[in-house]
Amino acid sequence: MRDMTGLTPKSTSALRTVAPQEPLEARLETRSEERSHEVDHPSSLVAQFDAARPLHLDCGVDLAPFQIAYQTYGELNADKSNAVLICHALTGDQHVANRHPVTGKPGWWETLVGPGRPLDPSRYFIICSNVIGGCMGSTGPASLNPATGKVWGLDFPIITIPDMVRAQAMLIDHLGIDTLFAVVGGSMGGMQALQWTVAYPARVFATLAIACATRHSAQNIAFHELGRQAVMADPDWDHGGYADKGIHPHRGLAVARMAAHITYLSDAALHRKFGRRMQDRELPTFSFDADFQVESYLRYQGSSFVERFDANSYLYLTRAMDYFDIAGDHDGVLAAAFRGIKTRFCVVSFTSDWLFPTSESRALVHALNASSARVSFAEIETDRGHDAFLLDVPEFFEIASAFLDSAGKARGLAAVRGG
Amino acid sequence: MNMQQGVLPLNGFSGGEVLAYRPDHLLVAGMVERGSKVLDIGCGDGDLLQLLESRGIDGRGIELSREGVNHCVAKGLAVVQGDADTDLVDYPDDAFDYVILSQTLQATRRPKTVLENLLRIGRRAIVTFPNFGFWRLRLQLLVGGHMPRTDNLPFTWYDTPNIHFCTIKDFVQLCDEIGVKMERAVALDAYARPLRVAMPWWFWNMFGEQGVFLLSRAEKGR
């Protein structure tokens, strides 16, 4: 998943169909400067890893040097037992609960993170890093390759979800934290949360995995391939070498985003929001203009996405999700991956999520049960589709709060300060 | 029907526990050995699970309603939203020492299959259910001529989760049919107090408001 800057709770009620004042090309130019600056010089915290501390990638390459950009909220307590790692979705980033440096929009998970929210910074030390392969400050295809002095582009090695998690573990080591109180994530973030627990069971006290799966399904891989082909079909993509020419395949990337965005919603949610209503007109124009509100909305989603995201990074991150298959790494037996794990799990799915349907969560829960893990599971009823985890869904926050609170008690964490 | 009948006295519980928990939950908890691993199917708000955990028992739950799951998770219990009729097949053999089905049997679509699954997943099973042979229910049907309703079974016939009522006698017959060994059988009166041991089955079937059964797999070749 990507961040939801276009769909933060406030904006979901209103239709995001208004045409921006500035022409897209002009906005792209200003934003792309900010974006390329963030790639190597993020406005958030950065952990640098030199040649002596390479990242061992699944593809066999040792990546060094590299950097991880991250944000933190709250304070680490004396015994370092209150650290929570949030893993972001496909095109999200480390700006969970602060204004985004490129778009200026609120943090993508302010519904979950903040005072009085399930993840309250007065109780937890919250960490979120941009994944390796991303484009908001962690080393990725948009970063400068120190060996050549040019942008990595397609020379960047292929990244997997376990690679992202390995890099995060190095960051957590760097912060001097041994055991995380919780790893929390939705969609691709949920995959990372599960991978964290499988790879470092002793370092995760509790795992909250939302709207995710232990593998990417054939249908999901198919949608990702559609997006990648849209990017690659853009002549500006130039076999991934666009950056050195100062251009960006924004048309292809916008199409990829539009297609993906449809998969994040449900038919019911789209119909409720837009139906077949027309945009700023009463009669069809008998042309290929965006006559329908839903078209206008998708075009807006596509264009605002290309302002803040790198096309090659999109290729790499979708690929990482495609390769993800926990059972595949354990001779096809999912339960074997979780054997002997003491971590407390909470799995949440949404009824109208057809990208990561409840059946996938159930398969995970059954595997956890079969391996005697301590697991809770709830399916939240909503018509808002996969995106529900980023929206204001009280039933979801109730279960997240209940799980984190009770795990916090078991971990001996004090209640919210002053409360 | 030749089975060992016995009442488990409510000893081993503190005064606080006796006050805080339902008597039938105390009875069930008393049947479970400490340190064992238990699956509570239809665990509701998790009261029984919490009692079990407080006694050093490793408990897991399945509950149909999200509200129930929420309450359980808030108590720190490990509970999965699921359906006894469809989800038990996914549990491996011998995954638990005890599987508990408390006041849920009558709401399942296939009680026989569920019962068979209980003793596949668990070494032992504890089943409690409302006895439809209880004299008050019989009286309501006999004299009133309508489907019985009581404080414990408050639903109208057209709007009830309970679709497979049985009597203690029926249940004993089912256990015989599928070759389940009955280790303990207790009938509870309207105040959830165990009826006296030395009573014939017909008495239990008439005056027991609930039946509580501790079952185990029949030894092969018996």
XYZ file of C-alpha atoms in Angstrom:
641
model
C 0.000 0.000 0.000
C 0.947 3.591 -0.309
C 0.381 6.488 1.957
C -3.031 7.979 1.935
C -2.253 11.622 1.654
C -5.153 11.992 -0.716
C -7.438 10.087 1.596
C -6.728 11.259 5.106
C -9.832 11.104 7.270
C -10.724 14.730 6.735
C -10.583 14.534 2.996
C -12.528 11.313 2.586
C -15.803 12.952 3.405
C -15.256 15.563 0.744
C -14.796 14.645 -2.854
C -11.248 15.202 -3.992
C -12.273 16.116 -7.478
C -11.477 19.804 -7.640
C -8.963 20.604 -10.343
C -5.757 22.077 -8.877
C -5.164 25.724 -9.755
C -1.614 25.300 -10.957
C -1.069 23.245 -14.102
C 0.284 19.793 -13.393
C 3.570 20.333 -15.230
C 4.413 23.360 -13.093
C 3.535 21.561 -9.883
C 5.546 18.548 -10.966
C 8.592 20.706 -11.459
C 8.518 22.334 -8.034
C 7.544 19.158 -6.231
C 10.077 17.002 -8.053
C 12.859 19.258 -6.802
C 11.641 18.798 -3.235
C 11.251 15.104 -3.827
C 14.721 14.564 -5.228
C 16.135 16.529 -2.332
C 14.337 14.256 0.167
C 15.752 11.161 -1.570
C 19.293 11.772 -0.337
C 18.834 14.512 2.251
C 15.621 13.746 4.092
C 14.156 16.266 6.499
C 13.698 13.449 9.013
C 16.309 11.613 11.082
C 18.814 9.449 9.211
C 20.922 6.481 10.247
C 24.055 6.002 8.109
C 25.633 2.607 7.688
C 29.128 2.607 6.274
C 30.984 -0.005 4.245
C 31.835 -1.933 7.406
C 28.138 -2.558 8.073
C 26.596 -3.714 4.810
C 22.993 -4.821 4.370
C 22.931 -8.449 3.227
C 20.225 -8.665 0.581
C 18.312 -11.806 -0.397
C 19.477 -11.386 -3.991
C 23.041 -12.002 -2.815
C 24.290 -8.433 -2.956
C 25.792 -6.664 0.056
C 24.516 -3.106 -0.030
C 26.981 -0.619 1.451
C 27.061 2.133 2.322
C 23.376 2.802 2.823
C 21.105 4.953 4.923
C 17.720 4.628 6.596
C 15.506 7.662 7.104
C 13.159 7.518 10.072
C 10.941 9.448 12.420
C 10.309 8.939 16.115
C 7.534 10.130 18.405
C 7.549 9.954 22.184
C 10.446 8.907 24.391
C 12.211 5.636 25.025
C 11.718 4.640 28.660
C 14.541 3.699 31.008
C 14.379 -0.052 30.448
C 13.783 0.416 26.705
C 10.614 -1.621 26.805
C 8.154 0.769 25.141
C 9.450 0.921 21.574
C 6.893 0.415 18.815
C 7.932 0.025 15.211
C 5.390 1.083 12.624
C 5.890 -0.410 9.177
C 4.475 1.620 6.322
C 2.556 0.377 3.317
C 3.711 0.264 -0.318
C 4.056 3.967 -1.041
C 3.928 5.267 2.502
C 6.888 6.664 4.351
C 8.252 7.577 7.761
C 5.979 10.613 8.175
C 3.340 8.805 10.217
C 2.154 11.620 12.415
C 3.743 14.792 11.171
C 3.277 17.063 8.210
C 4.704 15.584 5.021
C 7.768 17.532 3.810
C 6.814 17.283 0.136
C 3.039 17.415 0.089
C 2.471 19.408 3.274
C -0.356 17.038 4.166
C -0.908 15.481 7.622
C 0.776 12.204 8.614
C -0.666 9.115 6.974
C -1.593 7.321 10.184
C -2.655 10.159 12.472
C -5.830 8.161 13.030
C -3.783 5.553 14.911
C -0.864 7.583 16.227
C -1.273 10.601 18.474
C -2.494 11.767 21.866
C -5.513 9.720 22.908
C -5.016 7.410 19.939
C -4.230 3.675 20.240
C -0.539 4.502 19.787
C -0.084 7.409 22.155
C 3.412 9.000 22.098
C 3.127 9.741 25.809
C 3.206 5.988 26.439
C 5.195 4.528 23.583
C 8.395 5.367 21.773
C 7.159 5.151 18.199
C 9.572 4.579 15.337
C 8.797 4.533 11.644
C 11.410 4.204 8.947
C 11.241 4.643 5.222
C 11.808 1.160 3.788
C 14.990 0.318 1.957
C 14.177 0.790 -1.733
C 11.892 3.719 -0.905
C 12.352 7.296 -2.048
C 11.958 9.393 1.087
C 15.484 9.194 2.419
C 16.288 5.505 2.727
C 18.640 4.173 0.091
C 16.759 3.108 -3.015
C 16.799 3.305 -6.804
C 16.346 7.076 -6.687
C 19.403 7.556 -4.437
C 22.847 8.458 -5.663
C 25.073 5.445 -6.188
C 28.320 6.441 -4.453
C 30.307 4.175 -6.780
C 29.238 6.038 -9.930
C 28.062 9.388 -8.650
C 24.845 8.819 -10.590
C 21.343 7.847 -9.565
C 21.095 4.085 -8.963
C 18.106 3.510 -11.257
C 17.786 -0.088 -12.393
C 21.325 -0.841 -11.192
C 19.868 -0.925 -7.709
C 19.643 -4.538 -6.489
C 16.232 -6.192 -6.134
C 14.784 -5.770 -2.648
C 12.573 -8.177 -0.693
C 10.358 -7.725 2.364
C 12.917 -9.654 4.492
C 15.560 -7.186 3.249
C 13.433 -4.258 4.423
C 13.058 -5.914 7.808
C 16.782 -6.682 8.046
C 17.506 -3.016 7.430
C 14.957 -2.005 10.075
C 16.595 -4.410 12.538
C 19.916 -2.667 11.907
C 18.197 0.644 12.644
C 16.709 -0.740 15.862
C 20.179 -1.968 16.875
C 21.540 1.457 16.013
C 18.963 2.985 18.386
C 20.187 0.638 21.131
C 16.888 -1.222 21.408
C 16.948 -4.956 21.991
C 13.264 -5.900 22.078
C 10.413 -4.036 20.438
C 7.247 -3.839 22.466
C 5.250 -4.042 19.251
C 5.569 -4.110 15.499
C 2.517 -2.646 13.810
C 1.659 -2.454 10.141
C -1.045 -2.645 7.517
C -0.875 -4.097 4.019
C 2.822 -4.212 3.018
C 3.489 -2.919 6.544
C 1.612 -5.935 7.894
C 3.800 -8.205 5.798
C 6.857 -6.587 7.380
C 5.359 -6.957 10.858
C 4.877 -10.691 10.230
C 8.345 -11.016 8.736
C 9.806 -9.243 11.774
C 8.215 -11.806 14.054
C 9.348 -14.749 11.966
C 12.898 -13.445 11.569
C 13.383 -12.067 15.102
C 10.798 -13.792 17.340
C 12.647 -12.976 20.534
C 12.783 -9.282 19.661
C 9.043 -8.733 19.209
C 6.701 -8.808 22.203
C 3.507 -8.117 20.241
C 2.571 -8.008 16.563
C -0.413 -6.157 15.150
C -0.892 -7.172 11.521
C -3.699 -5.462 9.637
C -5.245 -6.095 6.225
C -2.343 -8.220 5.074
C -1.292 -11.752 4.201
C 1.658 -14.062 4.506
C 2.012 -14.118 0.731
C 1.099 -11.978 -2.218
C -1.635 -13.695 -4.227
C -1.567 -14.266 -7.982
C -4.260 -11.635 -8.429
C -2.235 -9.117 -6.453
C 0.898 -9.889 -8.463
C -1.190 -9.394 -11.605
C -2.300 -5.936 -10.493
C 1.273 -4.999 -9.658
C 2.442 -6.159 -13.049
C -0.205 -3.941 -14.627
C 1.213 -0.982 -12.718
C 4.800 -1.761 -13.609
C 3.952 -2.163 -17.271
C 2.216 1.216 -17.216
C 5.399 2.800 -15.855
C 7.643 1.003 -18.326
C 5.397 1.873 -21.282
C 5.942 5.570 -20.634
C 8.605 6.759 -23.131
C 9.967 9.065 -20.401
C 10.828 6.026 -18.300
C 13.808 5.406 -20.618
C 14.649 1.942 -19.235
C 14.820 3.400 -15.761
C 17.395 6.018 -16.700
C 15.086 9.043 -16.592
C 16.640 10.657 -13.538
C 19.926 11.543 -15.192
C 17.975 13.325 -17.928
C 15.966 15.294 -15.399
C 12.644 13.822 -16.476
C 10.069 11.613 -14.731
C 7.657 9.109 -16.293
C 4.738 10.719 -14.525
C 2.083 9.599 -17.002
C 2.855 5.905 -16.634
C 3.219 6.191 -12.876
C -0.096 8.028 -12.600
C -1.835 5.249 -14.532
C -0.227 2.670 -12.246
C -1.479 4.603 -9.252
C -4.995 4.918 -10.657
C -5.243 1.171 -11.253
C -3.840 0.397 -7.819
C -6.135 2.900 -6.164
C -9.198 1.069 -7.478
C -7.980 -2.086 -5.767
C -7.722 -0.230 -2.444
C -11.408 0.664 -2.472
C -14.574 -1.371 -2.804
C -17.343 -1.102 -5.342
C -19.685 -0.033 -2.553
C -17.325 2.705 -1.359
C -16.809 4.023 -4.886
C -20.526 3.958 -5.535
C -21.342 5.714 -2.284
C -18.809 8.443 -3.010
C -19.388 8.988 -6.703
C -22.141 6.829 -8.169
C -22.415 7.819 -11.815
C -22.449 11.520 -11.058
C -20.976 13.935 -13.555
C -18.168 16.359 -12.802
C -19.028 20.063 -13.230
C -21.530 19.360 -15.981
C -24.933 17.893 -16.555
C -24.618 16.286 -19.934
C -21.910 14.061 -21.326
C -19.396 15.839 -23.549
C -19.180 12.882 -25.911
C -15.429 12.942 -25.549
C -12.766 11.318 -23.372
C -12.723 14.146 -20.874
C -13.281 13.236 -17.239
C -17.064 13.506 -17.430
C -17.648 11.344 -14.385
C -16.621 12.357 -10.875
C -14.948 9.009 -10.381
C -12.674 9.668 -13.369
C -11.761 13.081 -12.082
C -11.034 11.607 -8.673
C -8.738 8.952 -10.103
C -6.874 11.502 -12.199
C -6.368 13.581 -9.070
C -5.076 10.555 -7.166
C -2.681 9.748 -10.016
C -1.330 13.269 -10.418
C -0.839 13.955 -6.715
C 0.978 10.654 -6.346
C 3.585 11.367 -9.048
C 4.491 14.622 -7.293
C 5.846 12.736 -4.325
C 6.884 9.298 -5.530
C 9.658 7.918 -7.680
C 8.704 5.627 -10.561
C 11.603 3.192 -10.180
C 10.986 2.966 -6.456
C 7.417 1.943 -7.286
C 8.769 -0.884 -9.458
C 11.107 -2.133 -6.727
C 8.608 -2.006 -3.890
C 5.798 -3.711 -5.809
C 8.302 -6.418 -6.730
C 9.225 -6.889 -3.078
C 5.595 -7.515 -2.196
C 5.205 -9.967 -5.095
C 8.092 -12.094 -3.862
C 6.742 -12.246 -0.327
C 5.724 -15.744 0.769
C 6.468 -16.784 4.344
C 5.351 -20.392 3.817
C 7.516 -20.614 0.707
C 10.530 -19.863 2.877
C 9.545 -22.753 5.181
C 8.991 -25.665 2.800
C 5.442 -24.549 2.132
C 4.317 -25.067 5.732
C 3.169 -21.760 7.147
C 2.794 -23.068 10.687
C 6.460 -24.103 10.661
C 7.430 -20.434 10.335
C 5.746 -19.573 13.623
C 6.744 -22.624 15.674
C 7.750 -21.822 19.206
C 7.085 -18.099 18.871
C 6.087 -16.421 22.144
C 4.954 -13.165 20.528
C 1.339 -12.086 21.025
C -0.400 -11.616 17.711
C -3.435 -9.608 16.785
C -4.674 -9.991 13.213
C -7.316 -7.666 11.805
C -9.096 -7.857 8.454
C -11.902 -5.901 6.826
C -15.001 -7.438 5.254
C -14.841 -5.431 2.013
C -11.071 -5.764 1.458
C -10.716 -7.759 -1.749
C -6.994 -7.141 -2.117
C -6.188 -8.890 1.185
C -9.453 -10.692 1.921
C -10.342 -12.129 5.314
C -9.636 -15.637 4.008
C -5.933 -14.705 3.852
C -5.995 -13.508 7.452
C -7.786 -16.680 8.505
C -5.126 -18.816 6.852
C -2.558 -16.915 8.913
C -4.574 -17.299 12.109
C -5.015 -21.036 11.570
C -1.286 -21.416 11.026
C -0.612 -19.452 14.203
C -3.068 -21.616 16.106
C -1.531 -24.751 14.715
C 1.844 -23.597 15.956
C 0.443 -22.744 19.397
C 1.083 -19.035 19.021
C -0.918 -16.618 21.113
C -3.209 -15.047 18.545
C -6.309 -12.878 18.474
C -8.241 -12.136 15.322
C -11.158 -9.917 14.400
C -12.833 -9.115 11.122
C -14.109 -5.551 11.021
C -17.299 -4.947 9.100
C -16.943 -2.018 6.731
C -17.635 -1.245 3.072
C -14.513 0.912 2.707
C -12.280 -1.777 1.258
C -8.571 -2.285 1.833
C -8.110 1.406 2.673
C -10.187 0.982 5.818
C -7.054 0.546 7.932
C -6.022 4.135 7.166
C -9.438 5.635 7.739
C -11.376 6.508 10.835
C -12.941 3.120 11.628
C -13.757 3.108 15.370
C -14.193 -0.683 15.559
C -10.638 -1.094 14.299
C -9.226 1.372 16.832
C -11.127 -0.374 19.623
C -9.493 -3.681 18.900
C -6.068 -2.098 18.305
C -6.311 -0.228 21.606
C -7.534 -3.280 23.492
C -4.710 -5.395 22.144
C -1.947 -2.855 22.732
C -3.242 -1.946 26.202
C -3.434 -5.510 27.416
C -0.060 -6.374 25.891
C 1.314 -3.210 27.513
C 0.079 -4.370 30.894
C 1.657 -7.766 30.357
C 4.878 -5.975 29.446
C 4.662 -3.825 32.563
C 4.293 -0.540 30.692
C 2.810 2.293 32.686
C -0.463 3.742 31.509
C -0.526 7.000 29.582
C 1.306 9.695 31.531
C -0.950 11.750 33.708
C -3.759 9.262 33.163
C -26.158 -46.006 30.328
C -23.429 -47.133 32.583
C -21.070 -44.307 33.191
C -19.240 -42.964 36.069
C -21.193 -40.162 37.604
C -19.604 -37.796 39.997
C -19.947 -34.319 41.304
C -16.848 -32.218 41.517
C -16.943 -30.231 44.697
C -16.077 -26.577 44.320
C -12.975 -26.790 46.409
C -9.672 -25.343 45.412
C -11.214 -21.924 44.773
C -10.726 -18.847 46.890
C -13.700 -17.032 48.362
C -13.060 -14.199 45.944
C -13.161 -16.531 42.977
C -16.378 -18.106 44.157
C -17.949 -14.666 44.334
C -16.481 -13.358 41.084
C -17.258 -16.233 38.744
C -20.332 -18.082 37.606
C -20.769 -21.390 39.454
C -20.824 -23.385 36.215
C -17.539 -21.724 35.185
C -16.008 -22.679 38.536
C -17.207 -26.229 38.015
C -15.683 -26.381 34.530
C -12.434 -24.765 35.672
C -12.230 -27.326 38.449
C -12.226 -30.090 35.846
C -9.147 -28.719 34.088
C -5.702 -29.668 35.285
C -3.354 -26.807 36.008
C -0.697 -26.154 33.406
C -2.773 -27.597 30.589
C -3.657 -25.982 27.288
C -7.305 -25.178 26.678
C -9.439 -24.024 23.758
C -12.738 -22.419 24.731
C -15.171 -22.458 21.827
C -17.828 -19.771 21.965
C -15.951 -18.007 24.742
C -18.252 -14.955 24.796
C -16.776 -12.169 26.893
C -13.952 -14.397 28.051
C -14.997 -14.797 31.696
C -14.246 -18.512 31.771
C -10.957 -18.046 29.902
C -9.916 -15.406 32.380
C -10.678 -17.733 35.270
C -8.655 -20.485 33.588
C -5.697 -18.188 32.932
C -5.750 -17.040 36.544
C -5.284 -20.698 37.460
C -2.146 -21.108 35.387
C -3.921 -22.619 32.410
C -2.898 -21.620 28.902
C -6.186 -20.601 27.296
C -7.288 -19.779 23.752
C -10.736 -18.859 22.524
C -12.996 -18.816 19.511
C -15.923 -16.413 19.466
C -18.431 -15.590 16.751
C -19.176 -11.973 17.646
C -16.652 -9.177 17.125
C -17.885 -7.495 20.321
C -17.056 -10.651 22.257
C -13.604 -10.823 20.645
C -13.050 -7.183 21.560
C -13.903 -7.759 25.213
C -11.587 -10.756 25.312
C -8.701 -8.932 23.646
C -9.130 -6.068 26.109
C -8.674 -8.605 28.896
C -5.445 -9.755 27.298
C -6.895 -13.045 26.122
C -6.009 -14.698 22.833
C -9.299 -15.015 21.030
C -10.040 -15.564 17.392
C -13.225 -14.533 15.671
C -14.640 -17.691 14.184
C -17.422 -20.201 13.859
C -17.385 -23.574 15.628
C -19.250 -25.146 12.700
C -16.737 -24.183 10.040
C -13.410 -23.345 11.662
C -12.647 -26.373 13.804
C -11.571 -28.422 10.789
C -8.524 -26.168 10.495
C -7.242 -27.048 13.949
C -4.681 -29.853 14.016
C -5.190 -33.088 15.957
C -4.154 -33.071 19.615
C -3.560 -29.321 19.611
C -5.053 -28.895 23.088
C -5.363 -30.799 26.334
C -8.962 -29.698 26.798
C -11.523 -28.226 24.444
C -14.455 -26.517 26.131
C -17.853 -25.968 24.567
C -19.760 -23.972 27.136
C -23.436 -23.255 26.421
C -22.747 -23.292 22.691
C -23.643 -26.823 21.526
C -27.301 -25.906 21.002
C -26.298 -23.040 18.677
C -24.220 -25.147 16.300
C -25.538 -26.409 12.976
C -23.943 -29.864 13.287
C -23.561 -30.715 16.965
C -22.376 -34.231 16.209
C -19.573 -33.067 13.918
C -18.607 -30.382 16.385
C -18.448 -32.928 19.183
C -16.287 -35.242 17.089
C -13.983 -32.329 16.306
C -13.684 -31.434 19.987
C -12.220 -34.816 20.775
C -9.968 -34.772 17.760
C -8.452 -31.397 18.647
C -8.357 -32.001 22.382
C -7.461 -34.978 24.473
C -10.508 -34.204 26.565
C -13.618 -32.135 26.042
C -15.894 -30.358 28.475
C -19.383 -29.699 27.178
C -22.063 -27.753 29.011
C -25.521 -27.116 27.616
C -29.014 -26.173 28.740
C -31.090 -29.309 29.394
C -34.255 -29.139 27.325
C -35.680 -31.916 29.483
C -35.744 -29.581 32.523
C -39.171 -29.771 34.162
C -39.954 -26.075 33.739
C -39.398 -26.267 30.007
C -41.472 -29.430 29.792
C -44.208 -27.729 31.768
C -44.268 -24.660 29.536
C -44.702 -26.821 26.482
C -47.130 -29.250 28.149
C -49.359 -26.760 29.918
C -48.686 -23.476 28.182
C -48.489 -25.089 24.756
C -45.749 -22.715 23.620
C -42.017 -22.959 23.068
C -40.357 -22.561 26.449
C -38.555 -19.381 27.491
C -36.580 -18.963 30.694
C -34.112 -16.479 32.141
C -31.273 -18.548 30.715
C -33.035 -19.129 27.392
C -34.782 -15.831 26.804
C -35.130 -15.986 23.024
C -38.354 -16.331 21.085
C -38.545 -19.405 18.827
C -38.294 -17.296 15.640
C -35.337 -15.213 16.757
C -32.870 -17.441 18.561
C -29.301 -18.529 17.964
C -30.258 -21.883 19.475
C -31.216 -24.359 16.794
C -30.359 -27.769 18.255
C -31.729 -28.184 21.734
C -31.257 -31.517 23.411
C -31.888 -33.115 26.769
C -29.298 -34.685 29.031
C -30.661 -38.042 27.891
C -30.232 -37.112 24.220
C -26.667 -35.997 24.812
C -25.744 -39.183 26.635
C -27.131 -41.140 23.699
C -25.082 -39.088 21.228
C -21.929 -39.749 23.251
C -22.681 -43.466 23.136
C -23.294 -43.316 19.422
C -19.969 -41.737 18.549
C -18.100 -43.786 21.102
C -17.061 -41.039 23.476
C -16.048 -41.924 26.975
C -17.833 -39.997 29.699
C -15.474 -39.339 32.573
C -17.718 -37.096 34.573
C -21.307 -35.993 34.281
C -22.906 -33.323 36.423
C -26.372 -31.845 36.323
C -26.846 -28.360 37.719
C -30.071 -27.023 39.144
C -31.585 -23.619 38.373
C -29.029 -21.979 40.688
C -26.173 -23.818 38.984
C -25.678 -26.018 42.040
C -24.795 -29.617 41.302
C -27.628 -32.094 41.876
C -26.972 -34.951 44.192
C -24.901 -37.753 42.807
C -26.961 -40.718 43.786
C -29.850 -40.011 41.534
C -31.009 -41.919 38.472
C -30.585 -40.385 35.024
C -34.278 -39.656 34.638
C -34.070 -37.462 37.743
C -31.173 -35.504 36.285
C -32.962 -35.211 32.984
C -35.992 -33.789 34.740
C -34.409 -31.571 37.381
C -31.104 -30.568 35.832
C -31.197 -27.163 34.229
C -27.795 -27.683 32.645
C -25.630 -30.651 31.930
C -21.854 -30.521 32.351
C -19.865 -33.371 30.842
C -16.200 -34.193 30.914
C -15.471 -36.417 27.927
C -12.461 -38.220 26.614
C -11.711 -40.340 23.616
C -12.786 -43.916 23.956
C -9.750 -46.180 23.899
C -9.432 -47.982 20.641
C -10.666 -51.578 20.590
C -12.832 -51.074 23.603
